[in-house]
Short mmCIF file of C-alpha atoms in Angstrom, two decimals:
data_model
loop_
_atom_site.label_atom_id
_atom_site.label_comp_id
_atom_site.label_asym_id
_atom_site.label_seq_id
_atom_site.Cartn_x
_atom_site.Cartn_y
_atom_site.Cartn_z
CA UNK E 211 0.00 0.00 0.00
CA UNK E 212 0.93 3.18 -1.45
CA UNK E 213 0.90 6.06 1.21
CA UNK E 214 1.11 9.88 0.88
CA UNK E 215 1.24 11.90 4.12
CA UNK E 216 1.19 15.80 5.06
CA UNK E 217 -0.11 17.77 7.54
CA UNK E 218 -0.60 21.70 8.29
CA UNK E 219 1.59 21.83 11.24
CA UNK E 220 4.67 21.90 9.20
CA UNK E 221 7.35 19.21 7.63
CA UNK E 222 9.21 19.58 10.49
CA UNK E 223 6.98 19.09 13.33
CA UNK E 224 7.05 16.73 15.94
CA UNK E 225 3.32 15.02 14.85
CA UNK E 226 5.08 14.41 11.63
CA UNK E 227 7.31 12.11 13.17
CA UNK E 228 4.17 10.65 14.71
CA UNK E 229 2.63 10.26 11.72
CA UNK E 230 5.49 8.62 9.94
CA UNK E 231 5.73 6.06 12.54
CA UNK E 232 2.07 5.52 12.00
CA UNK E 233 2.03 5.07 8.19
CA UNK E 234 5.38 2.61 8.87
CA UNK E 235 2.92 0.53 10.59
CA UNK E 236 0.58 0.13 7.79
CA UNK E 237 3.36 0.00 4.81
CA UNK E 238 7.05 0.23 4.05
CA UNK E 239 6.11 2.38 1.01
CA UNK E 240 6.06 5.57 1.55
CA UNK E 241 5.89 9.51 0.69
CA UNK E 242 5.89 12.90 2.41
CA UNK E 243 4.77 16.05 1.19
CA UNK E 244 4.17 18.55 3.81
CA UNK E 245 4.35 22.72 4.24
CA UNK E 246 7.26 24.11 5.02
CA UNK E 247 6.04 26.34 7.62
CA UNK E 248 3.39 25.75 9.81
CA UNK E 249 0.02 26.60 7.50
CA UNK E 250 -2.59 25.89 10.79
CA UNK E 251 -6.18 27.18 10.18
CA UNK E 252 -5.27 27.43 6.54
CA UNK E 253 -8.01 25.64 5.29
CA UNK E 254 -8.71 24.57 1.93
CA UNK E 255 -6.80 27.82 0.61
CA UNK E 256 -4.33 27.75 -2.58
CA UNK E 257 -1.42 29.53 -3.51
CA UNK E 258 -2.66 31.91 -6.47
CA UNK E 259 -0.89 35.06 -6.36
CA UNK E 260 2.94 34.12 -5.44
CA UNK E 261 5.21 31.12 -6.63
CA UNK E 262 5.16 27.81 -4.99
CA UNK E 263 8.54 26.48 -4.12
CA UNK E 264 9.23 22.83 -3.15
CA UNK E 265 11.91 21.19 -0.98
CA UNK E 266 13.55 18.40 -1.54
CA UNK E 267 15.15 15.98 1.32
CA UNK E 268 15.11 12.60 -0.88
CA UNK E 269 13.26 11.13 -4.05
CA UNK E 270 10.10 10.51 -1.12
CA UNK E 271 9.98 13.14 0.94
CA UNK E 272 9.31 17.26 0.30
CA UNK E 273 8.22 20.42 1.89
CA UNK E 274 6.40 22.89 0.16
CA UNK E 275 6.01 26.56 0.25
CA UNK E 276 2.29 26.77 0.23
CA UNK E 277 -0.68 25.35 1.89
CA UNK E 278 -1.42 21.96 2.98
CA UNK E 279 -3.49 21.71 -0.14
CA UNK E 280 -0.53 23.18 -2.25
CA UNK E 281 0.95 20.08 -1.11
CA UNK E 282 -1.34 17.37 -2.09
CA UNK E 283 -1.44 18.85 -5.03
CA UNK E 284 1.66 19.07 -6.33
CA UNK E 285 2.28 15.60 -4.86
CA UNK E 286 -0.25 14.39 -6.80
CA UNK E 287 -0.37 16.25 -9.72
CA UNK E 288 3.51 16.87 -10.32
CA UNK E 289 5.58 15.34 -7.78
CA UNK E 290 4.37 11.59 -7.82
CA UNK E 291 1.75 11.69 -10.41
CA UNK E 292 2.81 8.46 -11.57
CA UNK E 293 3.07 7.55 -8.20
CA UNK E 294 -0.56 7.52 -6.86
CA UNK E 295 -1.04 6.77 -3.43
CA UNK E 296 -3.87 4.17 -2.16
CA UNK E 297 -3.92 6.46 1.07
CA UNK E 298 -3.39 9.47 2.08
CA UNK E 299 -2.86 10.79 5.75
CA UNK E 300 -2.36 13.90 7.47
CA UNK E 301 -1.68 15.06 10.59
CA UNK E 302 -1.03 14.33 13.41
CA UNK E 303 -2.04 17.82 13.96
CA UNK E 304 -1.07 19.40 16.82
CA UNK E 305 -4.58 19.71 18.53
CA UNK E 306 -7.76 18.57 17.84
CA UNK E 307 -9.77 19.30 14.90
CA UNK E 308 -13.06 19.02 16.44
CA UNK E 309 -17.11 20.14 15.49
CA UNK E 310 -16.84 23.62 13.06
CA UNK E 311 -12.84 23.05 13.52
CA UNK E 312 -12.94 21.42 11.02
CA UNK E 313 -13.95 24.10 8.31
CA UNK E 314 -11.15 25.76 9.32
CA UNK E 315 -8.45 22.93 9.43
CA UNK E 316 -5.28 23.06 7.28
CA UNK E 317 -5.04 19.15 8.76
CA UNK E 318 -8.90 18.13 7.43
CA UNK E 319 -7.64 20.15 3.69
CA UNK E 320 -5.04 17.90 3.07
CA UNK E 321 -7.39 14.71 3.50
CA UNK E 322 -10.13 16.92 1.50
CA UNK E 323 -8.02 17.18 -1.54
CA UNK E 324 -6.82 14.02 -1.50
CA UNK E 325 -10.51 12.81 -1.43
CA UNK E 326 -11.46 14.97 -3.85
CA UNK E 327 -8.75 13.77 -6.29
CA UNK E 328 -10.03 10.14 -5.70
CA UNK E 329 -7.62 8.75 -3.06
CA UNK E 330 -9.30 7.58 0.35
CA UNK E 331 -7.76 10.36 2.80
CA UNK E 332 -7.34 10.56 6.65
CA UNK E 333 -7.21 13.34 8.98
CA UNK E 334 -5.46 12.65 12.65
CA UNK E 335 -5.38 15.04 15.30
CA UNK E 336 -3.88 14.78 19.29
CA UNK E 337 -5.66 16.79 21.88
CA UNK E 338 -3.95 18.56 24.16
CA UNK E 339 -4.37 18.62 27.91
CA UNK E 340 -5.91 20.97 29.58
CA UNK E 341 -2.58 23.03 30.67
CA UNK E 342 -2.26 23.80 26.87
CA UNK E 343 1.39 21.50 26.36
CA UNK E 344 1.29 18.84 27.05
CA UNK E 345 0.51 16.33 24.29
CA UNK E 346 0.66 12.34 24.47
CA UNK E 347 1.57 11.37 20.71
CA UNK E 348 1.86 7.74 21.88
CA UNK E 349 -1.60 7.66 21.90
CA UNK E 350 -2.26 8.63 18.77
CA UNK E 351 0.58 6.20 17.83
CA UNK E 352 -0.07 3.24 18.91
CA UNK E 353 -3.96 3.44 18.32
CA UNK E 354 -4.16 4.90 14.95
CA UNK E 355 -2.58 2.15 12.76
CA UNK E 356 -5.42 -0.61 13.98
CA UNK E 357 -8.21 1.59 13.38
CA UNK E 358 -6.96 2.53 9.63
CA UNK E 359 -6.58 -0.99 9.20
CA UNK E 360 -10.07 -1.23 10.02
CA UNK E 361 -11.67 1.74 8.71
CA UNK E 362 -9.82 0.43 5.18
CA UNK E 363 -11.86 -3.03 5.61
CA UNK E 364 -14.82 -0.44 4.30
CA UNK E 365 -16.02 1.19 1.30
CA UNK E 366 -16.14 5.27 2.27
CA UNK E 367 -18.15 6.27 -0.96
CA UNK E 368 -16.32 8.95 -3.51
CA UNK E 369 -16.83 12.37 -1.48
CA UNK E 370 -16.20 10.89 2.04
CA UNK E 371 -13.14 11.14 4.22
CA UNK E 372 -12.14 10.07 7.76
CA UNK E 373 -12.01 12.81 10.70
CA UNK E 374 -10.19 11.06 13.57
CA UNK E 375 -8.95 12.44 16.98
CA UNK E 376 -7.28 11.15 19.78
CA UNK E 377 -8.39 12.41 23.53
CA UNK E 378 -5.55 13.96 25.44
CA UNK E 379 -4.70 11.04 27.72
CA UNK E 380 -1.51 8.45 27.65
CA UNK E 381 -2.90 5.44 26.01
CA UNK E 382 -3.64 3.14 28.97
CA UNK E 383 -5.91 5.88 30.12
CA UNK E 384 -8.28 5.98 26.69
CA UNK E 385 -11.45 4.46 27.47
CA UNK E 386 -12.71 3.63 24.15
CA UNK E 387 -13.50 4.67 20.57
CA UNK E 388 -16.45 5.85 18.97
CA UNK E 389 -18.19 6.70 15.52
CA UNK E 390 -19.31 10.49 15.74
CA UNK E 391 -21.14 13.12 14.55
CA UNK E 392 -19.52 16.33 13.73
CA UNK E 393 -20.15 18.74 16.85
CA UNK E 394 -21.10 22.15 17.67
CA UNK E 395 -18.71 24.03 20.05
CA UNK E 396 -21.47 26.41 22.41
CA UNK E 397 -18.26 27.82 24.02
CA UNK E 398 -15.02 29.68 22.68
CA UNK E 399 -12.65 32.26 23.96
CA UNK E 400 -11.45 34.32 21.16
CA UNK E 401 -8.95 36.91 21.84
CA UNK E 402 -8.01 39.82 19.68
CA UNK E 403 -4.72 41.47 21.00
CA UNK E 404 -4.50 45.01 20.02
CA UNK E 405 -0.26 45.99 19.85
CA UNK E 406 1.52 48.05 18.55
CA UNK E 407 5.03 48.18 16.70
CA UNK E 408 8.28 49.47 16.51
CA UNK E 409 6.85 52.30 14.09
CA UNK E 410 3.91 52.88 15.75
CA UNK E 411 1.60 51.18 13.88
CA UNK E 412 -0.95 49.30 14.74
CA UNK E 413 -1.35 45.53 14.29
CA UNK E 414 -3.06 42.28 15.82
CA UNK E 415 -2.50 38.77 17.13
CA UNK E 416 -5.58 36.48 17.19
CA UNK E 417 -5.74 34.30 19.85
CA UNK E 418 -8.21 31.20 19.99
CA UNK E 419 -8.32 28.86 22.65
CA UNK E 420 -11.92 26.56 22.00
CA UNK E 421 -13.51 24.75 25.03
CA UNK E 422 -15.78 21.69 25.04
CA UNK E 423 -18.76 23.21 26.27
CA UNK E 424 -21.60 20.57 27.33
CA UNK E 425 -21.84 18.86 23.72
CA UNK E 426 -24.35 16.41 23.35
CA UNK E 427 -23.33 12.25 23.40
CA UNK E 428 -23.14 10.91 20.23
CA UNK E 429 -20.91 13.92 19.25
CA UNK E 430 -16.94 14.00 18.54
CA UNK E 431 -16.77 16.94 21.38
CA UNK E 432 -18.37 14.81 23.47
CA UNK E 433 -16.29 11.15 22.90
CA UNK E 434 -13.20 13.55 23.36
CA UNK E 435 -13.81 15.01 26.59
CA UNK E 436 -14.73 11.37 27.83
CA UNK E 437 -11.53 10.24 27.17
CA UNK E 438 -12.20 8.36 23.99
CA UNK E 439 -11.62 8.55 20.50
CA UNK E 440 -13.37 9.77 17.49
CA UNK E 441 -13.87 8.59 14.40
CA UNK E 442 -15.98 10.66 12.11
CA UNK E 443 -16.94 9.76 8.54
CA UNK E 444 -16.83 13.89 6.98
CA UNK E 445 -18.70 13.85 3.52
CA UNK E 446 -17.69 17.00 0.90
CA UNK E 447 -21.02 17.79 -0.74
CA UNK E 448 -22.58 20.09 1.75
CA UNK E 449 -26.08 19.77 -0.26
CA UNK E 450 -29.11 20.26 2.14
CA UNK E 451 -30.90 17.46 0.01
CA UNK E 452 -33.92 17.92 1.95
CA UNK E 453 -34.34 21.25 1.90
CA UNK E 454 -33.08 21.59 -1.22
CA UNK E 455 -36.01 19.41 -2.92
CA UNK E 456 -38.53 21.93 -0.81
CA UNK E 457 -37.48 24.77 -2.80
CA UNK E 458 -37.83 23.07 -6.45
CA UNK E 459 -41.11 22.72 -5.25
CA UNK E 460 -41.17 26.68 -4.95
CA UNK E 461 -39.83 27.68 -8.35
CA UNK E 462 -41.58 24.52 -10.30
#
């Protein structure tokens, strides 16, 4: 099995590592394409109005100067087109990516592209505890590869990709996993720092540090503050079928 992985955290960051131990669980064959910087909360942007520059360490592995959908991409567009991967991951991202998270996610892009461009794509993300540092990537490591294996065992359908996330506990301490819903946050602390610099002008950080809130069961908020993982199944079309058949109704 083919693999391609990336991430939004950056080619050199530590969940990389995490993730290649991962995918050397599953395969010995395998790729990285990954930002060079970190690209978090990049979404599903592209690199339009400057160059896009690319790294390379070996004939597998690259950075990118561009988003984490730059990268899958040009891996599989340029880089390895006649390479194509059976499976792409990314991550593990350096937080979770968790209820509307996830439209914002440079780490959910990456698997988003590749699923758009036909290869079956999953997104892994480590909570951190609640002190804000401390992260236990042998969780996500030594859980992750049996649930792929798993998850793989199934057909996801052409616009569906996997959302996983791993609660912020060492490994013995996870209680279980669990299929989810995407969730709702009902609580979020969003700062907006006001500074200014050396010449006086004015400029801003943006600071956003989500909570749980009291999400409902059933929901990956929910399985994540209760010390288990998530697995959610995120489908692309964003139709309201439903609704959408109301309204012929109203211009028929």
């Amino acid at each position: 099995m083919r693999i391609l992985l990336s991430n939004d955290d950056g080619y050199s960051a530590p969940g990389m590592e995490t993730l290649r131990r991962i995918a050397a669980a599953l395969s010995d064959d395998i790729y990285v394409v990954a930002p060079e910087k970190e690209q978090s909360g990049a979404s599903r942007s592209l690199t339009l109005h400057d160059p896009i520059r690319i790294n390379k360490y070996s004939d597998r592995e690259y950075s990118v100067e561009g988003t984490p959908t730059d990268c899958v991409m040009m891996a599989m567009n340029h880089l390895f087109k006649d390479k194509r991967p059976d499976l792409i991951l990314s991550g593990v991202n350096r937080g979770g990516n968790l209820g509307e998270d996830v439209l914002y996610s440079g780490t959910v892009a990456a698997a988003s592209e590749g699923c758009l461009l036909g290869v079956r794509s999953v997104a892994l993300s480590q909570c951190v505890a609640p002190d804000g540092a401390t992260f236990h990537w042998d969780t996500a490591e030594a859980l992750a590869p049996n649930i792929i294996r798993k998850l793989l065992d199934f057909e996801w359908g052409p616009d569906v990709l996997i959302n996983l996330n791993f609660p912020a506990l060492p490994k013995v301490q996870v209680k279980g996993i669990d299929v989810t819903e995407q969730g709702k946050r009902d609580l979020s602390n969003l700062s907006i720092d006001d500074r200014i610099d050396a010449r006086g002008r004015e400029y801003f950080w943006l600071g956003y540090r989500p909570s749980f809130g009291d999400p409902p069961k059933g929901t990956d908020l929910w399985s994540v503050a209760n010390g288990r993982v998530s697995i959610t199944p995120l489908k692309l079309n964003l139709t309201k079928v439903a609704l959408a058949d109301k309204i012929k109704k109203a211009f028929a």
